[in-house]
Coordinates of N, CA and C in Angstrom, one line a residue:
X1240 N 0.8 -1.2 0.0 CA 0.0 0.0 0.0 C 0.9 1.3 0.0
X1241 N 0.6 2.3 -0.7 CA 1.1 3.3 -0.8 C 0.3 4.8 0.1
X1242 N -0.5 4.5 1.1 CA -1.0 5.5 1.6 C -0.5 5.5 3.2
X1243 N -0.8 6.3 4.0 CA -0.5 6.2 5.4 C 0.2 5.2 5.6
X1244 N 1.7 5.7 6.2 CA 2.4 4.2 7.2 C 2.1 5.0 8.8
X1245 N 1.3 3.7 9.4 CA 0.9 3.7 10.8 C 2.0 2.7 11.6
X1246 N 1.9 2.2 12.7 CA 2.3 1.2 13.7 C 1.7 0.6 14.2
X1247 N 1.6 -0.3 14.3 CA 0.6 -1.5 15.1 C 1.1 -2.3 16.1
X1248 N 0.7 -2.4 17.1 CA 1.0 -3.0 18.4 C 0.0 -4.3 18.8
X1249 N -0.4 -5.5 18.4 CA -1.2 -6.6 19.0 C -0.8 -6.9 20.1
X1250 N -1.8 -7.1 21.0 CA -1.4 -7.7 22.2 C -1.3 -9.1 22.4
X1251 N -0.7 -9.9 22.9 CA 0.3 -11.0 23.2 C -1.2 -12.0 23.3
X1252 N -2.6 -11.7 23.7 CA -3.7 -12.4 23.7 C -4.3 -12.7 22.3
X1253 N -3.7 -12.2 21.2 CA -3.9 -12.0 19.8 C -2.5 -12.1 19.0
X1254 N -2.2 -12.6 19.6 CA -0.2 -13.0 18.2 C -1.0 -13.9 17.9
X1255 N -1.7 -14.9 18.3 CA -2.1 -16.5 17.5 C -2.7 -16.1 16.1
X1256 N -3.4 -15.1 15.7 CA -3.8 -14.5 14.9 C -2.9 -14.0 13.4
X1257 N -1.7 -13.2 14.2 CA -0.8 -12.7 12.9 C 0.2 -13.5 12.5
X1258 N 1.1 -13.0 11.9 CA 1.9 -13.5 11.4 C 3.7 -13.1 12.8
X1259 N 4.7 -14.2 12.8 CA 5.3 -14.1 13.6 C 6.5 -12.8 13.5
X1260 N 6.1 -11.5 12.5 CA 7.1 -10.5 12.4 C 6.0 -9.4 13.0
X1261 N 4.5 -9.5 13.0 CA 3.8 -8.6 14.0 C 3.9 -8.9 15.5
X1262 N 4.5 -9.3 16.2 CA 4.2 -10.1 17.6 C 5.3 -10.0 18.7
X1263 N 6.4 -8.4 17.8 CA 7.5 -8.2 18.7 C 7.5 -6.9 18.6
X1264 N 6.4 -6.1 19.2 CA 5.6 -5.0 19.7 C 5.6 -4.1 18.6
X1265 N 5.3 -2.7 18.5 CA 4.7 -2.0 17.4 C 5.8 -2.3 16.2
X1266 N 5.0 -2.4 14.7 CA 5.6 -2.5 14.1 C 4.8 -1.9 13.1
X1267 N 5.9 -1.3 11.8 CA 4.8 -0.5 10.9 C 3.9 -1.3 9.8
X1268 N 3.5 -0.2 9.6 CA 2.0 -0.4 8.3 C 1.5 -0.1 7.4
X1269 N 2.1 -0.4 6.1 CA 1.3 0.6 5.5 C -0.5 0.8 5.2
X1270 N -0.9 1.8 4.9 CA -2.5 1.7 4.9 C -2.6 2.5 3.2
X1271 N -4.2 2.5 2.9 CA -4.7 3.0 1.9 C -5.4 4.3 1.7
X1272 N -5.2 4.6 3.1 CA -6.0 6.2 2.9 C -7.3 6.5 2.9
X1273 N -8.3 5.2 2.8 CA -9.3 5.3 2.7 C -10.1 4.1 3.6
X1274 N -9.3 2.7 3.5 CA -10.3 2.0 4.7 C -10.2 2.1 6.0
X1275 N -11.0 1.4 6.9 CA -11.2 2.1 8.0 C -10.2 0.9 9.0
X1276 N -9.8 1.5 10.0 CA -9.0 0.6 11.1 C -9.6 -0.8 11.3
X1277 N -10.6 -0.7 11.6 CA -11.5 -2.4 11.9 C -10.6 -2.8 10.3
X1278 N -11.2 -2.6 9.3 CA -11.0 -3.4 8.4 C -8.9 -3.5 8.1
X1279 N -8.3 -3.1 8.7 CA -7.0 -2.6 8.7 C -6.8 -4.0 9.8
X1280 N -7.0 -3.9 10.7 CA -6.7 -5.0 11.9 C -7.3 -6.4 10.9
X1281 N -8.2 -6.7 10.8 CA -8.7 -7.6 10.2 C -8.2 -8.3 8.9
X1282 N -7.5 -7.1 8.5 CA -6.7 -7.4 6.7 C -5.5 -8.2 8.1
X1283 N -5.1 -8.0 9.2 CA -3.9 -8.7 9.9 C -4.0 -10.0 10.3
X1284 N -5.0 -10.2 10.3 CA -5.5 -12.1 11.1 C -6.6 -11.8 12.3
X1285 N -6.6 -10.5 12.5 CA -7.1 -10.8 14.1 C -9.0 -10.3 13.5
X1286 N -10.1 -11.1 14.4 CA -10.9 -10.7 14.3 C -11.7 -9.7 14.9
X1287 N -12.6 -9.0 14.2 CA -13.0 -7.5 15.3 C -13.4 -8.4 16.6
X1288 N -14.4 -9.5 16.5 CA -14.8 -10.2 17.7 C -13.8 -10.3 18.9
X1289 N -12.5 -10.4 18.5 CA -11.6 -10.6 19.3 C -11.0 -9.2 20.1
X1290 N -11.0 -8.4 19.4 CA -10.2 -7.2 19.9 C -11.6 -6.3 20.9
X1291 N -10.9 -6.1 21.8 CA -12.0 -5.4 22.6 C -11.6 -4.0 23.0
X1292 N -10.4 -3.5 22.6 CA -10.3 -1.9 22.1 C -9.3 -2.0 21.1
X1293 N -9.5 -0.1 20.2 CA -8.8 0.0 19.2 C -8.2 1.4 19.9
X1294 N -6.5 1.4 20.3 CA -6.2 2.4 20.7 C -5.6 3.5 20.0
X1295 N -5.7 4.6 19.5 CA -4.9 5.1 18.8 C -4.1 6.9 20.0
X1296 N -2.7 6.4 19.6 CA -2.0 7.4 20.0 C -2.4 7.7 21.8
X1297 N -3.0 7.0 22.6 CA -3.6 7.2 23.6 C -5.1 7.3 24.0
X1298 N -5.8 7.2 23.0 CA -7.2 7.4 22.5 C -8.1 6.4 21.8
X1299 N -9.0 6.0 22.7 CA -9.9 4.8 21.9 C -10.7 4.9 21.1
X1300 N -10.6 4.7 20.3 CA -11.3 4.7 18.6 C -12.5 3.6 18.3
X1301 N -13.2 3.7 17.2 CA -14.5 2.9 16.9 C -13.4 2.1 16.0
X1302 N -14.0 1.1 15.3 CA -13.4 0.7 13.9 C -13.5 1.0 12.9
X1303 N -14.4 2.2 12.8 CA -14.5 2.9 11.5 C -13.7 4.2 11.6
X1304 N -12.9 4.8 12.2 CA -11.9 5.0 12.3 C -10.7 4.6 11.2
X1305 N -10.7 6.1 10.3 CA -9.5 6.0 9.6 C -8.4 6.5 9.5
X1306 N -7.4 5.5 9.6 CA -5.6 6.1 10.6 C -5.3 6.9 9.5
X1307 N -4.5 7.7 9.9 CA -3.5 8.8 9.5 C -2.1 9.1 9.4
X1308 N -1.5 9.1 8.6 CA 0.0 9.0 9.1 C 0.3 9.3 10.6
X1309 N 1.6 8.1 10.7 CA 2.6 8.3 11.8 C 1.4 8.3 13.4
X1310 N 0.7 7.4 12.8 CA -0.3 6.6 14.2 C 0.1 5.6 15.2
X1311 N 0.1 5.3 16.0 CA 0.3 4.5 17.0 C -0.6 3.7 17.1
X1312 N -1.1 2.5 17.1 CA -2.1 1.7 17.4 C -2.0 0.3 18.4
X1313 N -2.7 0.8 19.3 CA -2.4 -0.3 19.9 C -4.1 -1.5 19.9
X1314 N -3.6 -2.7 19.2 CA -5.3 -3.3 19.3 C -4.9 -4.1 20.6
X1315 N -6.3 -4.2 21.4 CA -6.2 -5.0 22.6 C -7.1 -5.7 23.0
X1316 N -7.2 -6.8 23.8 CA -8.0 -8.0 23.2 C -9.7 -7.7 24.5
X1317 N -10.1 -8.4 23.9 CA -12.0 -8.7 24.4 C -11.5 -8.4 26.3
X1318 N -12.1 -8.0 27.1 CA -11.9 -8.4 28.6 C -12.6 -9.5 29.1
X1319 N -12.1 -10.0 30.0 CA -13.0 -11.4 30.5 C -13.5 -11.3 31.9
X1320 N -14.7 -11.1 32.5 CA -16.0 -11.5 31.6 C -16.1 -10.5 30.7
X1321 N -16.8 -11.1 29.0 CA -16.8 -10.4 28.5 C -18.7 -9.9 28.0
X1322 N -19.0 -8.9 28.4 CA -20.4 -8.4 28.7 C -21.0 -8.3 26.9
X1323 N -22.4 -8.6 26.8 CA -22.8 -8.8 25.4 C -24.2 -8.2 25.8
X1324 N -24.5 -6.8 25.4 CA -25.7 -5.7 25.9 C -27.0 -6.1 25.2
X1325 N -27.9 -6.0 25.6 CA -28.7 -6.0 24.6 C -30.1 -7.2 24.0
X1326 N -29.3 -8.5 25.2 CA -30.3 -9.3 25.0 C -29.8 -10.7 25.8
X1327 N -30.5 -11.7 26.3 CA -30.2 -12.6 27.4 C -28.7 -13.4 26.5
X1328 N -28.0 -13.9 27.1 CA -26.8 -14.4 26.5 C -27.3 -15.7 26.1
X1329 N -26.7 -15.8 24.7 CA -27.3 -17.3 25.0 C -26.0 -17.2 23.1
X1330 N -26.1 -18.9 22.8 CA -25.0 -19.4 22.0 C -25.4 -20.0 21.0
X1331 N -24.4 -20.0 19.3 CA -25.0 -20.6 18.6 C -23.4 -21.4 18.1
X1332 N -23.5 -22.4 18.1 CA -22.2 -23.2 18.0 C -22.2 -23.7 16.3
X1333 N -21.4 -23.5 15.6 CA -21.1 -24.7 14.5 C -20.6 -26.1 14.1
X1334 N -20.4 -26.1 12.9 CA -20.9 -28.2 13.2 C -19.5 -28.6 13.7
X1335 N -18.3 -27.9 14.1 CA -17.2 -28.5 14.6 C -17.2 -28.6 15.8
X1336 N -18.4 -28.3 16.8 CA -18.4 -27.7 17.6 C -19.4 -28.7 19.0
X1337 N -19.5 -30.0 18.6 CA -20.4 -30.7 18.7 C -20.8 -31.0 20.5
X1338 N -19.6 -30.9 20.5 CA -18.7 -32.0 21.9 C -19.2 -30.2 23.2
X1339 N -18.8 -29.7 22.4 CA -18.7 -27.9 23.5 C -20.1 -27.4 23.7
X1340 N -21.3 -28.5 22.6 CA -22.2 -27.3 22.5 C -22.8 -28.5 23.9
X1341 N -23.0 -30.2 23.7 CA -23.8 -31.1 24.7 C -23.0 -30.4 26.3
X1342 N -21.6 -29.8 26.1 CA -21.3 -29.6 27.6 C -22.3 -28.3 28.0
X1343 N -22.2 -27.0 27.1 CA -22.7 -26.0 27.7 C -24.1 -26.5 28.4
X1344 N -24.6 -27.4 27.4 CA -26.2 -27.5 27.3 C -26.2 -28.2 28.5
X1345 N -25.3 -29.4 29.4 CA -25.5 -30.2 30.4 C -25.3 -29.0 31.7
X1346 N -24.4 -28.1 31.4 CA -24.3 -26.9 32.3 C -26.0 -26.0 32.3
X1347 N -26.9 -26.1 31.1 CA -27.6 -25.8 31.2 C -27.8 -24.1 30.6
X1348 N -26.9 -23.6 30.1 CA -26.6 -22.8 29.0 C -27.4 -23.1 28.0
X1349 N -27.9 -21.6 27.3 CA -28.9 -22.2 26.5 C -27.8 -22.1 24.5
X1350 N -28.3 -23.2 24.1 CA -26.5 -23.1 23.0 C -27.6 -24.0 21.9
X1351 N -27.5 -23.0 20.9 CA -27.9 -23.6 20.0 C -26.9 -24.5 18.8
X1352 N -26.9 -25.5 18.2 CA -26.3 -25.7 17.5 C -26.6 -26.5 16.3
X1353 N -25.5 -26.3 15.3 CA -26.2 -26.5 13.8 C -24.8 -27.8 13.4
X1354 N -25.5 -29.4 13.2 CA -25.3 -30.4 13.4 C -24.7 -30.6 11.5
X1355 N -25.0 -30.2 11.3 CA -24.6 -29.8 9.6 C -23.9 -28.9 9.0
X1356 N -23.3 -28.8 8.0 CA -22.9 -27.5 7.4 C -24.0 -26.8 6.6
X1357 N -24.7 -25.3 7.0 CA -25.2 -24.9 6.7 C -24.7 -23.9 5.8
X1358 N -23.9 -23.1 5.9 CA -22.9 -22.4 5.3 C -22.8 -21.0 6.2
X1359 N -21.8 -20.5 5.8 CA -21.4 -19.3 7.0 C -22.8 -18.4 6.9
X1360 N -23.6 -18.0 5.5 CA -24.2 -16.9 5.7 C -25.1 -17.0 6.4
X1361 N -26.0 -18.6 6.4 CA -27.0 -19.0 7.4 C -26.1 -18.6 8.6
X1362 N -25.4 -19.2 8.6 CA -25.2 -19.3 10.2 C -25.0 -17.5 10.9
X1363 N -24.3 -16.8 9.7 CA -24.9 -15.3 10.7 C -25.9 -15.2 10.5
X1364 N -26.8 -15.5 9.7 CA -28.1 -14.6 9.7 C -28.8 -15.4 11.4
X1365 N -28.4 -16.6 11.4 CA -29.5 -16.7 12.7 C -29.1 -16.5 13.6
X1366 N -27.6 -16.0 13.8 CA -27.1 -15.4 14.4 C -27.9 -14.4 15.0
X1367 N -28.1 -13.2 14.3 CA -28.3 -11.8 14.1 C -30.0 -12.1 14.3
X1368 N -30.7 -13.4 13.6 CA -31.6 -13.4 14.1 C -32.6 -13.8 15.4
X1369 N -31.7 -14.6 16.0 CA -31.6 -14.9 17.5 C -31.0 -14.5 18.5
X1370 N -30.0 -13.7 18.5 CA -29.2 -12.8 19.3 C -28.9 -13.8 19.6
X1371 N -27.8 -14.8 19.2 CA -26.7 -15.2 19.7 C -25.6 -15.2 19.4
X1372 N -24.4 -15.0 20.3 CA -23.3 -15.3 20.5 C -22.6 -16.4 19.8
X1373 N -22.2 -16.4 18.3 CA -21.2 -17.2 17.3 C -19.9 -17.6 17.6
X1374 N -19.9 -18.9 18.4 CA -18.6 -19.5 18.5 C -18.3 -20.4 17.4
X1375 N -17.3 -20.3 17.2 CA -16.7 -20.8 16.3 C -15.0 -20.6 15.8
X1376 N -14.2 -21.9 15.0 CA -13.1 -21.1 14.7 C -12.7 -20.9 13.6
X1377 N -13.8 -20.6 12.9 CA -14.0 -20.1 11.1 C -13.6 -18.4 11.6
X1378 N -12.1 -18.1 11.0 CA -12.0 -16.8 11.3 C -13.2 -16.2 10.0
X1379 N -13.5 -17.0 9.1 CA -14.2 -15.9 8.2 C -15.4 -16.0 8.1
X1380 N -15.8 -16.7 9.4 CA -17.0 -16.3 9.3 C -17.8 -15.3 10.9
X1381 N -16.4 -15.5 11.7 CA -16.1 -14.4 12.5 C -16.1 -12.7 12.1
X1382 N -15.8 -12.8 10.9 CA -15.7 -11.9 10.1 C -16.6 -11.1 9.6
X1383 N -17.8 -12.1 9.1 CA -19.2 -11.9 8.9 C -20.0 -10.3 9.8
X1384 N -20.4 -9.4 8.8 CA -21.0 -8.0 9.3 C -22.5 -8.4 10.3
X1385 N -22.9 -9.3 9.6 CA -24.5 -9.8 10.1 C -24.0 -10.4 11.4
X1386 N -23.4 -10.7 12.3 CA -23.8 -11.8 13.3 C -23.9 -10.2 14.4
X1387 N -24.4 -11.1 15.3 CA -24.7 -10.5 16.3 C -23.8 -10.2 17.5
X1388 N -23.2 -11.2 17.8 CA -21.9 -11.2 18.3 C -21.1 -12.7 17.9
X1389 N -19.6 -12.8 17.9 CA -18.9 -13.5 18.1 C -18.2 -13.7 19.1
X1390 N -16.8 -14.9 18.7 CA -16.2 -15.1 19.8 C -15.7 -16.3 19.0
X1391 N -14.1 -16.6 19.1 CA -13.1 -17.2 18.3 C -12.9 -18.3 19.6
X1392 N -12.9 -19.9 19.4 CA -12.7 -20.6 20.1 C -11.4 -21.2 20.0
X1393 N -10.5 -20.8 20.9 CA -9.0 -21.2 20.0 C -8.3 -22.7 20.5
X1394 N -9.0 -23.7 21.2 CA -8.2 -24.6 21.5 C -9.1 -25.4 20.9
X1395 N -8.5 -26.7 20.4 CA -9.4 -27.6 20.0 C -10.0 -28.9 20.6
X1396 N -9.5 -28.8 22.0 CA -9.4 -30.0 23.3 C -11.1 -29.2 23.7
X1397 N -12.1 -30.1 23.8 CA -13.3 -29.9 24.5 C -13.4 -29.2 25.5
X1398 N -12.1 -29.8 26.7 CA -12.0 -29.4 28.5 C -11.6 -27.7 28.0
X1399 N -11.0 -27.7 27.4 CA -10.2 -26.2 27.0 C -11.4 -25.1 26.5
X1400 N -12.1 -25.6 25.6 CA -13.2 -24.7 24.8 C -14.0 -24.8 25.9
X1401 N -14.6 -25.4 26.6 CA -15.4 -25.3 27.6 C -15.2 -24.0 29.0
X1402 N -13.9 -24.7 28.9 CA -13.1 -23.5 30.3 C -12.7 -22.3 29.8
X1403 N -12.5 -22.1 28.5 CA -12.3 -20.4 27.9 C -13.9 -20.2 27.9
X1404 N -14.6 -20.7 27.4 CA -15.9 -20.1 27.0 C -16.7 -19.7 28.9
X1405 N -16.6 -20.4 29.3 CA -16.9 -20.2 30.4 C -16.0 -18.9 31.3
X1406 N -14.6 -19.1 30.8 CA -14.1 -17.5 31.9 C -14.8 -16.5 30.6
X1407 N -15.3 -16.7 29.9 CA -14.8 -15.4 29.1 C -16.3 -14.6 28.7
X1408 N -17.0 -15.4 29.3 CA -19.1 -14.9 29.3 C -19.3 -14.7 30.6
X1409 N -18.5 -16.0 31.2 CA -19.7 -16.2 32.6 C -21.1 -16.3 32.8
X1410 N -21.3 -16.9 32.1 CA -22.7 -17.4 32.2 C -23.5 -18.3 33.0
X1411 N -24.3 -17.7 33.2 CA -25.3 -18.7 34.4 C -24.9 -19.7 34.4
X1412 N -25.1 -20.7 35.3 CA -25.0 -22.4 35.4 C -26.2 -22.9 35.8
X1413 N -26.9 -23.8 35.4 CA -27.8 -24.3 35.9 C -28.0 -25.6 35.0
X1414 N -26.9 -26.2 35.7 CA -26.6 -27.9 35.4 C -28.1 -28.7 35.4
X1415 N -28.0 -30.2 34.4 CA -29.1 -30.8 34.3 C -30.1 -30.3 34.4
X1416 N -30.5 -29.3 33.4 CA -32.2 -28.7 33.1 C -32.3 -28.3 31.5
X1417 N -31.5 -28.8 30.7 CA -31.1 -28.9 29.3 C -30.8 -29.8 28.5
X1418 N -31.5 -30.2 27.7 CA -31.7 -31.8 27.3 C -30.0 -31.1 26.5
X1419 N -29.4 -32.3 26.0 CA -28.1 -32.4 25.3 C -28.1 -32.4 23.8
X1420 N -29.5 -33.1 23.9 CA -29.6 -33.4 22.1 C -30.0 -32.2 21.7
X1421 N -31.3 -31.6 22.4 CA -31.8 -30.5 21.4 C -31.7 -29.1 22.2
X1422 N -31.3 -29.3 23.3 CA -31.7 -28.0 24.3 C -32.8 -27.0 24.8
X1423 N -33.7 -28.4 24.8 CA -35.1 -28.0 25.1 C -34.8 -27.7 27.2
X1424 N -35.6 -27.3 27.5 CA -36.1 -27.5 28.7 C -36.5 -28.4 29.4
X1425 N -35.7 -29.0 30.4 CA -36.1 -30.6 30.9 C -37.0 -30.4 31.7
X1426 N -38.4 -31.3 32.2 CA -39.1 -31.3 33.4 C -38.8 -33.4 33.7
X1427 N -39.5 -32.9 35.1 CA -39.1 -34.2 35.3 C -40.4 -35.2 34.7
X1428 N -40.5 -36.3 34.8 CA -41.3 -37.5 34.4 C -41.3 -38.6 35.2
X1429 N -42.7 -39.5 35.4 CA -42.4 -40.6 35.7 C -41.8 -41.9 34.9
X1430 N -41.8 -42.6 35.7 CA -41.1 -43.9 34.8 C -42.6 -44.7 33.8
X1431 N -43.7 -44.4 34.4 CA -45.0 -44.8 33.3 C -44.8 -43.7 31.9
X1432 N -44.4 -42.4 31.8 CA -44.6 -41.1 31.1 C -43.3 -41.5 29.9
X1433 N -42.4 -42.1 30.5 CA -41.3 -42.3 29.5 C -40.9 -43.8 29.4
X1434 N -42.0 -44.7 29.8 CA -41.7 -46.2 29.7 C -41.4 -46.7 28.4
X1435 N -41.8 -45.6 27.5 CA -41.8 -46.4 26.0 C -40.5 -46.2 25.3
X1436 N -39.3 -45.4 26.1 CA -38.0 -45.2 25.4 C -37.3 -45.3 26.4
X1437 N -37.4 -46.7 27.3 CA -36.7 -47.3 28.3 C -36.5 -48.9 27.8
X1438 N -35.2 -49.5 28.2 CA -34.8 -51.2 28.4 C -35.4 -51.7 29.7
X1439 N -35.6 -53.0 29.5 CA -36.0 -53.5 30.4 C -35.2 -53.5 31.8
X1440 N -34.1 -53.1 31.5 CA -33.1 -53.5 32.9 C -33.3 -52.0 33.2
X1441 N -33.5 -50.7 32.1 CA -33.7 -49.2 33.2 C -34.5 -49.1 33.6
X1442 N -36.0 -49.6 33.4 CA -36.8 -50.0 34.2 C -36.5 -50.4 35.5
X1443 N -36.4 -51.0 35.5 CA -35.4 -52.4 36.7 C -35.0 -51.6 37.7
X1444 N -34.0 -50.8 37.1 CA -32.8 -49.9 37.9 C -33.0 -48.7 38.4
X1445 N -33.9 -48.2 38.0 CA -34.0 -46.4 37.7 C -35.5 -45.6 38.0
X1446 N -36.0 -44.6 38.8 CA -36.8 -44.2 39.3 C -37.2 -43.0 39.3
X1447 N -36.2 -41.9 38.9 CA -36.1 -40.6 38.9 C -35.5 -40.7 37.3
X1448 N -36.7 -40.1 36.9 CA -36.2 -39.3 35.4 C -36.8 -38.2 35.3
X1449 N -36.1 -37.3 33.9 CA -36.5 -36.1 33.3 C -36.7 -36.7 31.6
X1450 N -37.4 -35.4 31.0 CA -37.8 -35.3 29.3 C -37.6 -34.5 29.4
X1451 N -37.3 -34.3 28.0 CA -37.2 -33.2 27.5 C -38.9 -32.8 26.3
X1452 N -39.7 -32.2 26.6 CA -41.0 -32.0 25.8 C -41.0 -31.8 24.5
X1453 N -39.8 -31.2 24.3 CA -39.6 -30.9 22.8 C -39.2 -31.6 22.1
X1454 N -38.2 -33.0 22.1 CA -38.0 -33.9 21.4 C -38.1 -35.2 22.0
X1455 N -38.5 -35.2 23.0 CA -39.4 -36.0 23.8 C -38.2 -37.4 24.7
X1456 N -36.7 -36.9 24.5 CA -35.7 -37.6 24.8 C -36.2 -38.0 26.6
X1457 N -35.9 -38.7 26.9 CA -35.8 -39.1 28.6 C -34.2 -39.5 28.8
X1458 N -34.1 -38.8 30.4 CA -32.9 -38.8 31.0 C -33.3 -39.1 32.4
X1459 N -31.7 -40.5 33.0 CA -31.7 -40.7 34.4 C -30.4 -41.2 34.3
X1460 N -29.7 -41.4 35.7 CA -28.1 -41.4 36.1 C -28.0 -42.8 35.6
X1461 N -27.8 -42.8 34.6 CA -27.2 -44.4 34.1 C -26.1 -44.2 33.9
X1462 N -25.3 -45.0 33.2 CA -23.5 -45.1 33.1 C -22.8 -44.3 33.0
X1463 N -23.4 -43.5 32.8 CA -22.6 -42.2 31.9 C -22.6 -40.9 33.4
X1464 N -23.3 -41.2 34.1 CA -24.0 -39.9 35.1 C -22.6 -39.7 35.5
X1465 N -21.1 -40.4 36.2 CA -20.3 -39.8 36.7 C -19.4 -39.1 36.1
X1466 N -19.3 -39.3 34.8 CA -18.6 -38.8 33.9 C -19.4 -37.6 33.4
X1467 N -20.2 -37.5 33.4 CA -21.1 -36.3 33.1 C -21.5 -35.3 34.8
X1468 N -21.2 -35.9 35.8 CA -20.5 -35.3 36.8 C -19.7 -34.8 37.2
X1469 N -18.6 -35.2 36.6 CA -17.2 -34.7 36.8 C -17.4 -33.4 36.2
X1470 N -17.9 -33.4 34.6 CA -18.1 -32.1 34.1 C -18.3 -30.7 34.9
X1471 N -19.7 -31.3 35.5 CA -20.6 -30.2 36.4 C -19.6 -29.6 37.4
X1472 N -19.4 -31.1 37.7 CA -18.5 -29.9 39.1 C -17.2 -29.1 38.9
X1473 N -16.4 -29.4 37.6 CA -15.2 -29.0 37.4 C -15.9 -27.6 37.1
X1474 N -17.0 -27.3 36.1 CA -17.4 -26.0 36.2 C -18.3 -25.4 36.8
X1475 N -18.3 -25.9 38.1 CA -19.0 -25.3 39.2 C -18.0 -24.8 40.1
X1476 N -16.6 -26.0 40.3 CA -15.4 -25.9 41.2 C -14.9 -24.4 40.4
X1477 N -14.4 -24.7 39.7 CA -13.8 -23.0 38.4 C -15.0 -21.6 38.8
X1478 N -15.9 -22.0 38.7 CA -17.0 -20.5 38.7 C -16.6 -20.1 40.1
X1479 N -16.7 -21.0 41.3 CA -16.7 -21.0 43.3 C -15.6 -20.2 43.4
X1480 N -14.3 -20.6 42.8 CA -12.7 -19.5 42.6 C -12.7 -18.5 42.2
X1481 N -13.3 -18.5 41.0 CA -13.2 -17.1 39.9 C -14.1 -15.7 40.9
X1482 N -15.4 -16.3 41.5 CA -16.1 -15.7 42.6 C -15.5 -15.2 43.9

């Protein structure tokens, strides 16, 4: 580019983003004179969703904000907890995202998720049309003008996406009241109410269940309940600290 040379400074919570000659503190830039900073950071790796100020020269700027020669910029990342105005928090996961979305939902987070490839534009538009919160680690569809909010999930270990997503919303907890499959709202049931999608031996065994109404799934502590315990409490034990 032959217009404005600026400086750019990423912060150390966003190098995963650039390249390894931006990531040893301000370094220059050239610009075009005409696009705006958001889209200047963004031409760098990092996503607007991610940066939670744009500093220039000592002064915090929008992203439409167009730099000027001999600028100082420092981008600095989202703060954790990170606050989302404007409507109850709630999540829309993509199809990589399978394993993160059954945990939120066992925590009882309301997390919607799309089990297929729909394609990026669906996925903002229902974004933007459900006011949720787009995790995902499609930087380009992070990128996307339409969503409502984002948020870049950078580890690819479940326990890890779980425990970022969690320091970095804080969102309510209210374990086992969220079916896993669909994220309906669980009430409880008797064992006559849900006899017809039970084995003979959970019959046998088992006394205390929930449904879910909307896809009509039944749930009780069978094999799986400690392992699906451990969950709960690891992000119950993490929230008791952080508090």
């Amino acid at each position: 580019m032959n217009g404005p040379e600026i400086h750019v400074e990423v912060a150390p919570e966003l190098h995963v983003f650039v390249p390894p000659a931006r990531r040893a503190g301000a370094t220059a830039l050239g610009t075009d004179g005409v696009s705006t900073l958001g889209h200047v950071v963004e031409s760098l790796g990092v996503p607007l969703t991610e940066v939670g100020a744009l500093v220039v020269d000592g002064r915090e700027v929008r992203p439409s904000h167009i730099p000027a020669a001999g600028e100082s910029v420092s981008v600095r990342p989202v703060p954790h907890p990170q606050r989302i105005p404007g409507a109850p928090l709630r999540f829309l996961l993509d199809v990589h995202l399978g394993t993160l979305a059954r945990r939120l939902r066992l925590l009882g987070v309301d997390t919607a998720y799309e089990s297929t490839d729909i394609g990026d534009p669906a996925l903002a538009a229902r974004s933007a049309a459900e006011q949720r919160v787009m995790l995902s680690r499609d930087r380009g569809l992070l990128r996307r003008r339409e969503l409502w909010a984002g948020a870049y999930v950078y580890s690819t270990r479940p326990e890890d996406q779980l425990a970022y997503v969690l320091d970095r919303f804080a969102p309510d907890l209210r374990p086992w009241t969220r079916c896993t499959a669909c994220n309906g709202l669980l009430r409880q049931a008797t064992k006559e109410e849900v006899a017809d999608r039970l084995q003979d031996g959970t019959q046998r065994s088992y006394d205390v269940f929930a449904q879910c109404p909307d896809c009509g799934r039944a749930y009780w502590k069978g094999a799986h309940h400690d392992q699906l315990e451990a969950v709960v409490a690891q992000a119950l034990s993490t929230r008791t600290q952080e508090s």
